[in-house]
Structures are given as structure tokens and as C-alpha cells.
Amino acid sequence: MATLIAPSNNLPHEDAEALRKAFEGWGTDEKTVITILGHRNSNQIQQIRRAYEEIYQEDLIKRLESELKGDFEKAVYRWILEPADRDAVLANVALKSGKNYNVIVEISTVLAPEELFNVRRAYIKRYKHSLEEDVAAHTSGPLRQLLVGLVTAYRHVGDEINAKLAHTEAEILHEAVKEKKGSHEEAIRILTTRSKTQLIATFNRYREAHGTSITKKLLDEKSDDFQKALYTTIRTFNDHVKYYEKVVRDSIKKLGTDEDALTRVIVSRAQHDLKVISDVYYKRNSVLLEHVVAKETSGDYKKFLLTLLGKED
Amino acid sequence: MATLIAPSNNLPHEDAEALRKAFEGWGTDEKTVITILGHRNSNQIQQIRRAYEEIYQEDLIKRLESELKGDFEKAVYRWILEPADRDAVLANVALKSGKNYNVIVEISTVLAPEELFNVRRAYIKRYKHSLEEDVAAHTSGPLRQLLVGLVTAYRHVGDEINAKLAHTEAEILHEAVKEKKGSHEEAIRILTTRSKTQLIATFNRYREAHGTSITKKLLDEKSDDFQKALYTTIRTFNDHVKYYEKVVRDSIKKLGTDEDALTRVIVSRAQHDLKVISDVYYKRNSVLLEHVVAKETSGDYKKFLLTLLGKED
């Protein structure tokens, strides 16, 4: 369930005009920006972008960049991109800033196969490089094999489960991932080519056979980037809602909020399952996500996030 | 340039009716089958398939399978599939029959990125497995890395060349491919992620620096499947017309024609560049391709291939 509250009767041209008015004169009327863009779904926003361009011969995104600042600007920018384009930007930023391979794993495992392919299309359009080209250039060894395999996968979507395969591959994962014996080649093959349904059957089979989940106690302070990416891959396939709850929790728990992570989850999921993530958050932490967000952020950035969370200030 | 001669004013319903008539009564009128299907492009054939289904509630492909036999049946079957579906079938047959990884390399390197992606879509639709899943299941080690990387690539298409990169990567290829030093990881990264334009610049740079092409004397009788696939990858990127000329030449040169290979090249390229391949064949062998095909094949199979070659018997 989404948290976004978007009326279905908006008029793109009126929205474009109202935004233009908000930019004019002294300073920017941020409240209007939030009220409009925080209450439109991605299709509506693309219509507004086109209407704005049509009327004013100006790119709405560029104008917003010059009108807004800081985390608020970043959040608005990410929110109003087409979803595939947003993920392309998030992936590129993650690669360039080094080390946040979780973003690459999220995009590859949470999106549907066709959506992931659209991100690859958007990535090429924007950067004139393929996504896998940039992933491969920033990594090496098993981490490269895993991440390139994840971003380039086009998996079968269906209910078919091969129980025998789940059995065999649960044991392969046990050896490679849990016991850390031998090469990771087969574990990577399984995680990068099997359908999501088949993988979940394999993880379930693992739990039955070993009495614990495959990710349990998998990471410690010595874990390297590959092990972390492997862990995230299994977690996001298994239950991406629980995974996102943890990302949000960590982003707030730190000394100084990790705005990038918080923004990423909220803009990426507001139109999809942020309500579910927020419920799991409440269950886990006994505090409402919107209260924590209100406490840990401020100004227009706070107002915008709360709007996307379906809770105006 | 194509060899296929297809009039633009065909009527799908009339073609469907004529085919039906050819199936009725004693035996099949193969001549009509050849005259119609050998003179229609893939769009026209898909229209005929739909018209046939509409009028007779029967699958044209199934009917043809029961009417025709041997190499002729196989050639017609492959010809009338949608191109992406045909390549999915060719890839699957190559994987199941083991060892002909050249077919996987061809599909991955000759097709445009969007076409290759359509093959992956068609493959999943037909087999409920992803193409990379089946490639990975049939291979291991560097061969798997190369082939999975090739089939899953979605490369940038464009004229941009990074000359510095071409320089560096020509040397990486030299070390890994020619000198066979160290790991193949970087060579595989280059061949599976760079754009075709960039790769050709790299191969050209190689030739300048080393006075010979990278594939020269690369293979000998001790070469393994990985080395063969690597060789084919570089050749098809460099000049797939020359590559196909060699496939055709080898298919005929053998004691007993390799009908599968001959059929594959003719049905795959008749609508694209078979004329060019045929010209290169003539230049290389001083004999017309259609004469060799007429000499080495027989019956309706021969008539059908010659029709696709634009030369009726």
C-alpha cells in the first residue's frame, strides 16, 4: 500500500501554472511546490513536466534546481524523475560515491524484470554507458560477478517451483555462503539467474534443513563488500519490506540522519508499499515513522517527506 | 542487402487460403508452400500465420510440421518464426545439443541490443526459464562468465569512442587473450560491457600496436570452448559478414553438408545481409553460393534455400 495521497482529477496545465507562480517574485513559495508535487503520482508529474515545458519553454527540473536548496531540492528532484530514470540516477550516484552497493542490489532485486530493464535503458540514455559497464568498472572479483549478474538479469516471472532444484541449490548456498567453502561461482549463478519464486523456495528449503535462515549471523565486522552484497541480495529477495524498514531505521539511528538513504526509501516506495514499510517500522520500534521523521528532519525537507508519507505537518 | 524477394502487395488471407489448398488432397503441394513462404518477409509471414489461424482455427506451424519432412521442414519452421522467437529456438537447440556456443555468441553480438533483449523475452515465454539461466546451467568457469555476460548485455549504441580506453583495453586483451597470462576477468569485462563501436576501436588499436589482428593464430587444435567462444566474439563484433561466410563455407566443405548451420545462416540473414555474405563468399571461393547450395542440397530443401537466396532453381 502506498502512502502517497494523489487526487485523480488534477489538471497538468493548472499545476504547471501554479508552480510557475510559486517561482515568481521574491523567494519561492515552497509550500505550493510541496502541496502540488507531494500530491501527484509519477504519471501525473510527468504530465506536469510536459505541460510546464510547453507553456514556458523551460525545463521544470532545472527551474526547481535553481529555486530549491539542500536536502529538500534533492528529495524533490528524485521524486519528480520518472521512476526508471530516478533509479538510474540513484545507481549512478551510488557507484560514483563508492561503496553503497546496496542501492545496486535493491534496484536489481526489488524491481520487476521489465522495470529493471527500463532502468538500464534510462541509464544508457542519461550516461551513454551501460549500467553493467559502470558497475563492472567500479568492482572486481566475486563482487563484480554478483552485481553485474544482478543488474543484467532478466528473470522468469511465474509460480513454477522446482522442489528438487530448491533442495540442491539450498545446499550449494549453504556450502558457499554459510560455510564459506570453495568458490562463489555457483552461489552467484543461483542468485543471478533463478526466478524470485524459485529463490524464495530455496531459502525456505534452507530454513527447513538448517533450522535457521541463511542470512542469520552471516555478517560480522570482518565482512567485505561482496559478503554484504550477498547478504542484501538474499534479504531483499526474501522480504524487501523488512529490508527497507531496516534501511530507514539505520538512516535515523545514526548520529546525524542519513538523509540520502531516508529520501531514497521514501521517494522510491511512497507510491508502492511505504504504508507497509511504515507499519513494519511501527511494529518493530513502537514509534510512528512519521513522528521520527518529523523529529529528525526539519524545514521544507521535513514537510515534503511527511507529505509523501501521507501525513502533513 | 537482403536476398529475399518479397512483393509488398501480398494479401495475408489469400496466402493463407492458398497454403490451405496446398495441404489438402493427396500429398502436399510443396511448390506452393515454397513460392508463398519463400517470398514473404517476417512481418508478412506473421500476418499470414494470424490469418490462417483466424480462418481455419488451426496453427499454421503445427500444420506445416505435419505436412513437411526433414531438412525442408526444419528450414521452413525456422524461417516462419518471428525473428526473436527463432533465435530463442536456435539458442535453446544449441544449448541442448551441447557445444555449439557459436550460436549463443552470434545472437549476442550480431543483434542490436534491443533485438537481443527481445530474444530473451521470447526465450522466457517459450521455455519458462531465462536464457542466461540455461546458458549458466550448461557451462562453468570463464566460458560461463563470457557467455552469460554476452547474452545479458544491453550495450550503449553510439559513435562515441574513448581513444585512451581503447589503448588501455587493447593491451589488457593482448595480455589475457594473446599472451594467455593471468585471469580472463578483465578481458571478459571488456567484451561483455563495452559498446560495439568502442570494441572495434579497441581491436583497431590492437592491430596498430601489434601489427596483426587479435584473432590471428589465436586458435589451434588444443583450444577449448572458452577460447573458441572468445575468438568468435571478437570476430563477430569485428565483421559478422566475414564470420557468416566462414560458417557457410565450413557447412558445405565438410563430408556431408552441415544443414543446421547452412539453414541457420540463410534463414537468419536472408532478410538482412545475405547478399553481402554471398558476395564475400564469391570473392573468397570464386564460386557462386547458390551454385554450391544447389550442388550440395536436394529436393524441396534445396528449392527453398535457393528461393531465400533470391535464385529460384
XYZ file of C-alpha atoms in Angstrom:
626
model
C 0.000 0.000 0.000
C 1.097 3.461 -0.888
C 1.307 6.448 1.448
C 1.077 8.989 -1.356
C -2.222 10.868 -1.477
C -2.821 11.946 -5.087
C -6.208 13.187 -6.331
C -7.118 11.736 -9.723
C -8.682 14.952 -11.046
C -5.627 17.216 -11.239
C -5.122 19.323 -14.360
C -1.471 19.283 -15.510
C -1.673 22.752 -17.054
C -3.129 24.282 -13.906
C -0.469 22.578 -11.815
C 2.231 23.905 -14.133
C 0.821 27.426 -13.863
C 0.567 27.245 -10.075
C 4.190 26.102 -9.875
C 5.306 28.932 -12.128
C 3.525 31.391 -9.888
C 5.283 29.846 -6.866
C 8.657 30.573 -8.502
C 7.886 34.185 -9.368
C 8.508 37.259 -7.286
C 10.658 37.373 -4.133
C 11.777 33.910 -3.000
C 9.999 30.702 -3.753
C 6.653 29.636 -2.393
C 7.844 26.209 -1.177
C 4.501 25.389 0.346
C 2.844 25.330 -3.082
C 5.659 23.228 -4.512
C 5.137 20.686 -1.735
C 1.356 20.753 -1.954
C 1.389 20.082 -5.674
C 4.335 17.756 -6.236
C 3.831 15.891 -2.961
C 0.293 15.016 -4.018
C 0.829 13.730 -7.534
C 1.802 10.273 -8.698
C 4.618 9.737 -11.180
C 2.373 9.743 -14.257
C 0.760 12.997 -13.169
C 4.146 14.548 -12.504
C 5.396 13.620 -15.968
C 2.297 15.309 -17.415
C 3.026 18.414 -15.353
C 6.626 18.434 -16.580
C 5.440 18.275 -20.184
C 2.784 20.961 -19.632
C 5.328 23.230 -17.945
C 7.797 22.821 -20.788
C 5.028 23.505 -23.314
C 3.782 26.694 -21.684
C 7.066 28.231 -20.505
C 9.694 26.637 -22.791
C 11.611 25.845 -19.654
C 12.623 22.581 -18.011
C 10.722 22.269 -14.738
C 13.533 20.227 -13.206
C 16.160 22.857 -13.982
C 13.916 25.585 -12.608
C 13.310 23.638 -9.395
C 17.043 23.115 -9.019
C 17.566 26.860 -9.111
C 14.644 27.567 -6.757
C 15.213 24.945 -4.063
C 18.153 24.019 -1.863
C 19.812 21.225 0.092
C 18.046 18.025 1.071
C 14.697 19.457 0.039
C 15.946 20.097 -3.503
C 17.474 16.631 -3.687
C 14.302 14.958 -2.485
C 12.082 16.900 -4.910
C 14.471 16.201 -7.776
C 14.462 12.479 -7.098
C 10.760 12.360 -6.595
C 9.814 14.043 -9.864
C 12.019 11.963 -12.149
C 10.378 9.078 -13.968
C 10.866 6.013 -11.744
C 13.283 4.247 -14.137
C 15.270 7.450 -14.573
C 15.331 8.025 -10.807
C 16.754 4.553 -10.249
C 19.345 5.177 -12.959
C 20.414 8.337 -11.099
C 20.430 6.555 -7.729
C 22.560 3.747 -9.184
C 24.995 6.188 -10.751
C 25.341 8.223 -7.563
C 25.890 5.028 -5.575
C 28.630 3.911 -7.969
C 30.350 7.269 -8.089
C 30.255 7.833 -4.356
C 31.716 4.344 -3.999
C 30.683 1.568 -1.719
C 26.903 1.792 -1.423
C 26.333 -1.345 -3.427
C 23.080 -1.900 -1.557
C 21.428 0.556 -3.922
C 22.514 -1.582 -6.895
C 21.200 -4.701 -5.187
C 17.861 -3.037 -4.305
C 17.205 -1.940 -7.860
C 18.097 -5.365 -9.228
C 16.102 -7.442 -6.810
C 13.080 -5.361 -5.824
C 12.033 -4.225 -9.292
C 10.165 -6.481 -11.695
C 12.345 -7.741 -14.580
C 10.793 -5.344 -17.102
C 11.213 -2.427 -14.689
C 14.859 -3.301 -14.165
C 15.345 -3.356 -17.915
C 13.776 0.097 -18.132
C 16.317 1.348 -15.614
C 19.086 0.017 -17.888
C 17.521 1.852 -20.826
C 17.254 5.063 -18.810
C 20.828 4.659 -17.591
C 22.207 4.417 -21.121
C 20.124 7.362 -22.266
C 21.441 9.519 -19.446
C 25.079 8.426 -19.191
C 25.940 6.949 -22.635
C 27.339 3.961 -20.771
C 25.591 0.788 -19.848
C 24.761 0.218 -16.192
C 26.719 -3.050 -16.176
C 29.675 -1.271 -17.770
C 29.850 1.182 -14.882
C 29.196 -1.475 -12.250
C 31.985 -3.625 -13.714
C 34.371 -0.673 -13.888
C 33.927 0.025 -10.157
C 34.241 -3.543 -8.908
C 36.219 -6.739 -9.363
C 36.246 -10.411 -8.421
C 33.141 -12.054 -6.979
C 31.561 -8.693 -6.090
C 31.676 -7.743 -9.763
C 30.294 -11.099 -10.823
C 27.421 -10.819 -8.381
C 26.497 -7.199 -9.089
C 26.861 -7.425 -12.869
C 24.826 -10.635 -12.793
C 22.122 -8.934 -10.726
C 21.757 -5.802 -12.848
C 21.788 -7.703 -16.134
C 19.333 -10.418 -15.105
C 16.018 -10.763 -16.876
C 14.306 -13.396 -14.769
C 11.375 -15.594 -15.458
C 8.282 -14.414 -13.580
C 5.970 -17.255 -12.628
C 4.714 -19.545 -9.917
C 6.620 -22.646 -11.010
C 8.800 -24.131 -8.303
C 11.253 -26.928 -8.893
C 11.438 -28.526 -5.440
C 14.359 -30.771 -6.284
C 16.343 -27.805 -7.543
C 15.464 -25.821 -4.398
C 16.839 -28.706 -2.371
C 20.120 -28.964 -4.304
C 20.656 -25.236 -4.510
C 19.915 -24.658 -0.826
C 22.865 -26.939 -0.133
C 25.068 -25.164 -2.668
C 24.251 -21.879 -0.949
C 24.952 -23.453 2.424
C 28.422 -24.523 1.376
C 29.342 -21.327 -0.404
C 27.605 -18.670 1.660
C 27.375 -20.087 5.152
C 30.340 -22.413 5.349
C 32.389 -20.160 3.063
C 33.879 -23.185 1.370
C 35.118 -23.238 -2.188
C 34.210 -20.807 -4.911
C 31.269 -18.456 -5.012
C 30.621 -19.174 -8.658
C 27.652 -21.450 -8.133
C 26.080 -19.273 -5.443
C 26.321 -16.307 -7.786
C 24.819 -18.338 -10.626
C 21.832 -19.258 -8.465
C 21.205 -15.751 -7.134
C 21.599 -14.063 -10.518
C 19.593 -16.422 -12.739
C 16.795 -18.134 -10.814
C 13.302 -16.678 -10.675
C 12.281 -14.904 -7.485
C 9.711 -17.609 -6.707
C 12.338 -20.315 -7.086
C 14.815 -18.420 -4.921
C 12.316 -17.966 -2.115
C 11.551 -21.702 -2.283
C 15.292 -22.331 -1.999
C 15.628 -20.015 1.015
C 12.626 -21.720 2.648
C 14.116 -25.114 1.957
C 17.304 -23.862 3.599
C 15.435 -22.869 6.716
C 13.741 -26.265 6.933
C 17.008 -28.126 6.504
C 19.161 -25.999 8.788
C 16.682 -24.647 11.303
C 17.756 -21.063 10.658
C 17.648 -18.552 7.867
C 20.582 -18.346 5.515
C 21.266 -14.710 6.384
C 21.287 -15.302 10.166
C 24.643 -14.258 11.622
C 26.067 -14.040 8.121
C 27.711 -10.675 8.612
C 30.256 -9.582 11.160
C 32.721 -6.720 11.396
C 35.124 -8.555 9.066
C 32.586 -8.910 6.241
C 33.714 -7.478 2.935
C 31.678 -5.717 0.257
C 30.939 -8.980 -1.516
C 29.550 -10.613 1.591
C 27.477 -7.546 2.335
C 26.063 -7.511 -1.195
C 25.320 -11.225 -0.980
C 23.507 -10.661 2.298
C 21.459 -7.790 0.900
C 20.594 -9.830 -2.192
C 19.124 -12.654 -0.130
C 17.332 -10.267 2.221
C 15.714 -8.158 -0.496
C 14.545 -11.248 -2.384
C 13.150 -12.743 0.780
C 11.357 -9.677 2.085
C 12.145 -6.253 0.734
C 9.720 -4.568 3.134
C 11.677 -5.772 6.150
C 14.859 -4.745 4.388
C 13.607 -1.208 3.746
C 12.404 -0.913 7.329
C 15.992 -1.598 8.380
C 17.392 0.965 5.930
C 15.042 3.600 7.319
C 15.824 2.606 10.912
C 19.572 2.800 10.307
C 19.260 6.112 8.474
C 17.680 7.671 11.542
C 19.572 5.831 14.262
C 22.902 7.261 13.260
C 24.397 10.327 14.825
C 23.193 12.737 12.165
C 20.454 11.405 9.946
C 21.480 9.733 6.671
C 19.232 11.908 4.519
C 20.220 10.184 1.290
C 19.044 6.788 2.494
C 15.886 8.176 4.097
C 14.991 10.143 0.968
C 15.727 7.153 -1.250
C 13.341 4.834 0.546
C 10.583 7.418 0.812
C 10.657 8.629 -2.794
C 11.110 5.099 -4.157
C 8.336 3.469 -2.176
C 5.764 6.269 -1.485
C 3.741 5.230 -4.484
C 4.114 1.488 -3.806
C 4.385 -0.016 -0.343
C 5.596 2.711 2.001
C 2.484 2.187 4.135
C 3.506 -1.437 4.683
C 7.103 -0.447 5.416
C 5.809 2.165 7.836
C 3.586 -0.417 9.592
C 6.508 -2.818 9.953
C 8.544 0.072 11.298
C 5.933 0.797 13.945
C 5.696 -2.846 14.933
C 9.455 -3.097 15.283
C 10.149 0.229 17.009
C 6.868 1.090 18.768
C 7.063 4.582 17.365
C 5.421 6.007 14.252
C 7.727 6.572 11.318
C 6.229 9.991 10.656
C 6.996 11.039 14.235
C 10.613 10.030 13.894
C 10.904 11.731 10.514
C 9.328 14.885 11.977
C 11.791 14.803 14.868
C 14.930 14.061 12.861
C 14.425 16.362 9.859
C 13.410 19.982 9.505
C 12.065 22.756 7.311
C 10.711 22.134 3.829
C 12.551 18.840 3.596
C 10.598 17.595 6.603
C 7.316 18.917 5.208
C 7.931 17.240 1.888
C 8.808 13.847 3.375
C 5.771 13.968 5.645
C 3.577 14.816 2.672
C 4.902 11.780 0.792
C 4.287 9.759 3.948
C 0.657 10.873 3.741
C 0.971 12.944 6.924
C 1.084 16.663 6.514
C 2.757 18.521 9.320
C 21.427 -6.181 -48.587
C 18.837 -8.871 -48.472
C 18.452 -11.750 -50.912
C 14.786 -12.281 -50.082
C 12.395 -11.241 -52.848
C 9.083 -10.304 -51.232
C 6.347 -8.383 -53.087
C 4.772 -5.670 -50.961
C 1.233 -6.246 -52.208
C 0.544 -9.722 -50.826
C -2.805 -10.375 -49.154
C -2.403 -12.418 -45.960
C -5.851 -14.015 -46.270
C -5.232 -15.101 -49.846
C -1.856 -16.521 -48.880
C -3.459 -18.429 -46.007
C -6.096 -19.844 -48.334
C -3.514 -20.855 -50.939
C -1.469 -22.624 -48.253
C -4.541 -24.468 -47.016
C -5.261 -25.618 -50.541
C -1.660 -26.830 -50.842
C -2.175 -29.029 -47.762
C -5.439 -30.591 -48.970
C -5.911 -33.723 -51.043
C -3.208 -36.319 -51.680
C 0.225 -35.209 -50.518
C 1.325 -31.645 -50.070
C 1.902 -29.140 -52.829
C 5.382 -28.143 -51.650
C 5.913 -25.857 -54.600
C 3.137 -23.536 -53.416
C 4.489 -23.594 -49.865
C 7.894 -22.532 -51.172
C 6.513 -19.926 -53.566
C 4.495 -18.248 -50.841
C 6.629 -18.541 -47.706
C 9.916 -18.104 -49.563
C 8.685 -14.774 -50.904
C 7.394 -13.107 -47.779
C 9.260 -11.112 -45.155
C 8.843 -11.824 -41.473
C 6.090 -9.254 -40.925
C 4.105 -10.651 -43.837
C 4.559 -14.196 -42.552
C 3.274 -13.251 -39.098
C 0.203 -11.755 -40.805
C -0.301 -14.978 -42.754
C 0.001 -17.013 -39.553
C -2.683 -14.873 -37.914
C -4.951 -15.005 -40.971
C -4.566 -18.790 -41.184
C -5.429 -19.224 -37.520
C -8.440 -16.930 -37.929
C -9.892 -18.729 -40.929
C -9.123 -22.352 -40.066
C -8.730 -22.305 -36.260
C -5.520 -24.163 -36.777
C -1.887 -23.295 -36.056
C -0.080 -22.906 -39.376
C 3.203 -24.005 -37.815
C 1.732 -27.247 -36.473
C 0.109 -27.962 -39.815
C 3.371 -27.383 -41.669
C 5.156 -29.698 -39.253
C 2.737 -32.473 -40.145
C 2.906 -31.742 -43.882
C 6.651 -31.351 -44.393
C 9.665 -33.504 -43.578
C 13.379 -33.472 -42.833
C 15.632 -30.521 -43.510
C 12.926 -28.832 -45.540
C 10.506 -28.881 -42.593
C 13.204 -27.603 -40.247
C 14.151 -24.769 -42.596
C 10.528 -23.688 -43.121
C 9.832 -23.891 -39.401
C 12.787 -21.707 -38.561
C 12.038 -19.274 -41.326
C 8.438 -18.597 -40.355
C 9.010 -17.959 -36.662
C 9.221 -14.368 -35.540
C 12.942 -13.455 -35.617
C 13.295 -13.131 -31.831
C 11.456 -16.413 -31.328
C 13.604 -18.106 -33.970
C 16.765 -17.010 -32.197
C 15.353 -18.241 -28.892
C 14.801 -21.657 -30.506
C 18.255 -21.658 -32.100
C 19.845 -20.771 -28.764
C 17.916 -23.483 -26.952
C 18.784 -26.132 -29.530
C 22.437 -25.103 -29.385
C 22.460 -25.404 -25.591
C 20.660 -28.724 -25.506
C 22.740 -30.298 -28.256
C 25.781 -29.122 -26.301
C 28.867 -27.404 -27.551
C 27.704 -25.105 -30.334
C 28.303 -21.983 -28.315
C 28.920 -20.064 -31.526
C 25.157 -19.717 -31.901
C 24.957 -18.055 -28.481
C 27.799 -15.723 -29.407
C 26.219 -14.849 -32.785
C 22.889 -13.895 -31.246
C 24.582 -11.816 -28.564
C 26.976 -9.932 -30.784
C 25.274 -9.567 -34.179
C 21.860 -8.411 -32.967
C 21.203 -4.861 -31.845
C 20.824 -4.518 -28.044
C 17.024 -4.170 -28.230
C 16.801 -7.198 -30.539
C 18.882 -9.269 -28.159
C 16.570 -8.268 -25.351
C 13.589 -9.391 -27.429
C 15.232 -12.791 -27.823
C 15.485 -13.015 -24.023
C 11.791 -12.137 -23.753
C 10.884 -14.753 -26.376
C 13.084 -17.325 -24.656
C 11.335 -16.882 -21.316
C 7.928 -17.000 -22.962
C 8.755 -20.267 -24.686
C 10.805 -22.105 -22.052
C 9.772 -20.535 -18.698
C 13.473 -20.177 -17.974
C 15.686 -17.238 -18.664
C 18.252 -17.565 -21.432
C 21.088 -16.761 -19.027
C 19.754 -19.372 -16.605
C 20.080 -22.091 -19.244
C 23.427 -20.819 -20.511
C 24.783 -20.809 -16.944
C 23.412 -24.295 -16.264
C 25.283 -25.705 -19.279
C 28.632 -24.026 -18.674
C 31.117 -23.136 -15.954
C 34.248 -21.090 -15.302
C 35.337 -18.400 -17.759
C 33.150 -19.837 -20.545
C 30.079 -19.256 -18.370
C 31.238 -15.781 -17.423
C 31.770 -14.859 -21.053
C 28.552 -16.339 -22.445
C 26.302 -15.142 -19.618
C 27.893 -11.720 -19.926
C 27.271 -11.691 -23.671
C 23.614 -12.753 -23.592
C 22.721 -10.410 -20.733
C 24.473 -7.345 -22.127
C 22.493 -4.257 -23.048
C 25.128 -2.111 -24.659
C 25.247 1.562 -25.405
C 24.730 2.251 -29.117
C 26.548 5.310 -30.338
C 29.514 6.749 -32.160
C 31.468 7.847 -29.098
C 34.957 6.413 -28.933
C 37.229 6.788 -25.953
C 40.669 6.515 -27.564
C 42.541 6.291 -24.278
C 40.325 3.437 -23.149
C 40.816 1.672 -26.488
C 44.547 1.938 -25.921
C 44.454 0.515 -22.383
C 41.979 -2.194 -23.168
C 43.810 -3.333 -26.304
C 46.747 -4.092 -24.006
C 44.543 -5.877 -21.472
C 43.215 -8.042 -24.294
C 46.741 -8.644 -25.504
C 47.848 -9.949 -22.131
C 44.787 -12.047 -21.455
C 43.828 -13.296 -24.899
C 47.040 -13.415 -26.871
C 49.676 -13.990 -24.226
C 47.244 -16.047 -22.137
C 48.633 -14.501 -18.982
C 46.699 -14.087 -15.772
C 42.956 -14.112 -15.394
C 40.378 -13.631 -18.095
C 38.233 -11.485 -15.870
C 39.206 -8.160 -17.397
C 39.027 -9.430 -20.986
C 35.523 -10.737 -20.289
C 34.537 -7.418 -18.707
C 35.679 -5.542 -21.805
C 33.985 -7.846 -24.312
C 30.711 -8.061 -22.407
C 30.201 -4.419 -21.450
C 31.766 -2.052 -23.999
C 29.773 -0.684 -26.918
C 30.374 -2.239 -30.320
C 31.919 0.996 -31.613
C 34.309 1.114 -28.687
C 35.250 -2.545 -29.129
C 36.024 -2.099 -32.792
C 38.193 0.908 -31.916
C 39.986 -1.308 -29.393
C 40.546 -4.068 -31.970
C 41.838 -1.486 -34.448
C 44.137 -0.045 -31.830
C 45.387 -3.576 -31.219
C 46.216 -4.021 -34.884
C 48.119 -0.733 -34.983
C 50.128 -1.578 -31.912
C 50.882 -5.222 -32.707
C 50.852 -5.274 -36.499
C 48.362 -8.125 -36.575
C 44.759 -8.740 -35.662
C 43.967 -10.067 -32.218
C 42.327 -13.199 -33.608
C 45.250 -14.112 -35.887
C 46.559 -17.595 -34.995
C 44.528 -17.486 -31.790
C 43.082 -20.950 -32.177
C 44.840 -24.264 -32.567
C 43.813 -27.877 -32.061
C 44.266 -27.544 -28.293
C 41.841 -24.596 -27.986
C 38.998 -25.165 -25.536
C 35.385 -24.000 -25.706
C 36.193 -20.776 -23.894
C 38.945 -19.847 -26.326
C 36.696 -20.683 -29.251
C 33.885 -18.552 -27.864
C 36.314 -15.697 -27.220
C 37.541 -15.957 -30.792
C 34.027 -15.953 -32.218
C 33.081 -12.984 -30.040
C 35.895 -10.863 -31.402
C 35.283 -11.996 -34.992
C 31.550 -11.337 -34.986
C 31.992 -7.895 -33.445
C 34.691 -7.057 -35.944
C 32.935 -8.269 -39.075
C 29.973 -10.587 -38.830
C 29.654 -10.855 -42.626
C 33.083 -12.454 -42.901
C 32.220 -14.655 -39.968
C 28.999 -15.887 -41.588
C 30.824 -16.510 -44.875
C 33.123 -18.841 -42.947
C 30.181 -20.618 -41.271
C 28.595 -21.216 -44.676
C 31.895 -22.327 -46.193
C 32.547 -24.788 -43.365
C 28.978 -26.089 -43.502
C 29.465 -27.102 -47.125
C 33.113 -28.117 -47.024
C 32.535 -30.962 -44.642
C 31.997 -34.517 -45.749
C 28.199 -34.351 -45.629
C 26.777 -30.868 -45.512
C 26.045 -29.354 -42.079
C 22.431 -28.499 -42.887
C 21.744 -26.945 -39.487
C 24.479 -24.362 -39.912
C 23.617 -23.667 -43.548
C 19.927 -23.269 -42.753
C 20.692 -21.080 -39.762
C 22.720 -18.559 -41.729
C 20.279 -18.456 -44.643
C 17.065 -18.058 -42.613
C 18.707 -15.614 -40.199
C 20.256 -13.355 -42.796
C 18.011 -13.648 -45.940
C 16.082 -10.577 -44.918
C 19.170 -8.634 -43.850
C 22.589 -9.007 -45.442
C 22.695 -12.410 -47.149
C 23.502 -10.684 -50.431
C 26.623 -9.208 -48.874
C 27.576 -12.538 -47.304
C 27.033 -14.195 -50.675
C 29.240 -11.604 -52.425
C 32.010 -12.147 -49.898
C 31.589 -15.881 -50.422
C 32.045 -15.471 -54.168
C 35.086 -13.281 -53.723
C 36.673 -15.778 -51.362
C 35.807 -19.003 -53.194
C 35.366 -17.934 -56.837
C 32.139 -19.859 -56.994
C 28.579 -18.618 -56.524
C 26.975 -19.538 -53.212
C 23.740 -20.542 -54.978
C 25.669 -22.973 -57.181
C 27.260 -24.654 -54.187
C 23.937 -24.797 -52.341
C 22.302 -26.294 -55.471
C 25.056 -28.878 -55.700
C 25.195 -29.845 -52.022
C 21.491 -29.967 -51.194
C 18.493 -31.528 -52.868
C 14.717 -31.645 -53.259
C 12.401 -29.139 -51.655
C 15.048 -28.166 -49.127
C 17.271 -27.073 -51.987
C 14.427 -25.219 -53.722
C 13.532 -23.416 -50.508
C 17.096 -22.301 -49.753
C 17.576 -21.100 -53.321
C 14.322 -19.152 -53.103
C 15.538 -17.435 -49.926
C 18.824 -16.785 -51.740
C 16.800 -14.974 -54.409
C 17.631 -17.624 -57.038
C 14.867 -19.977 -57.943
C 16.039 -23.279 -59.336
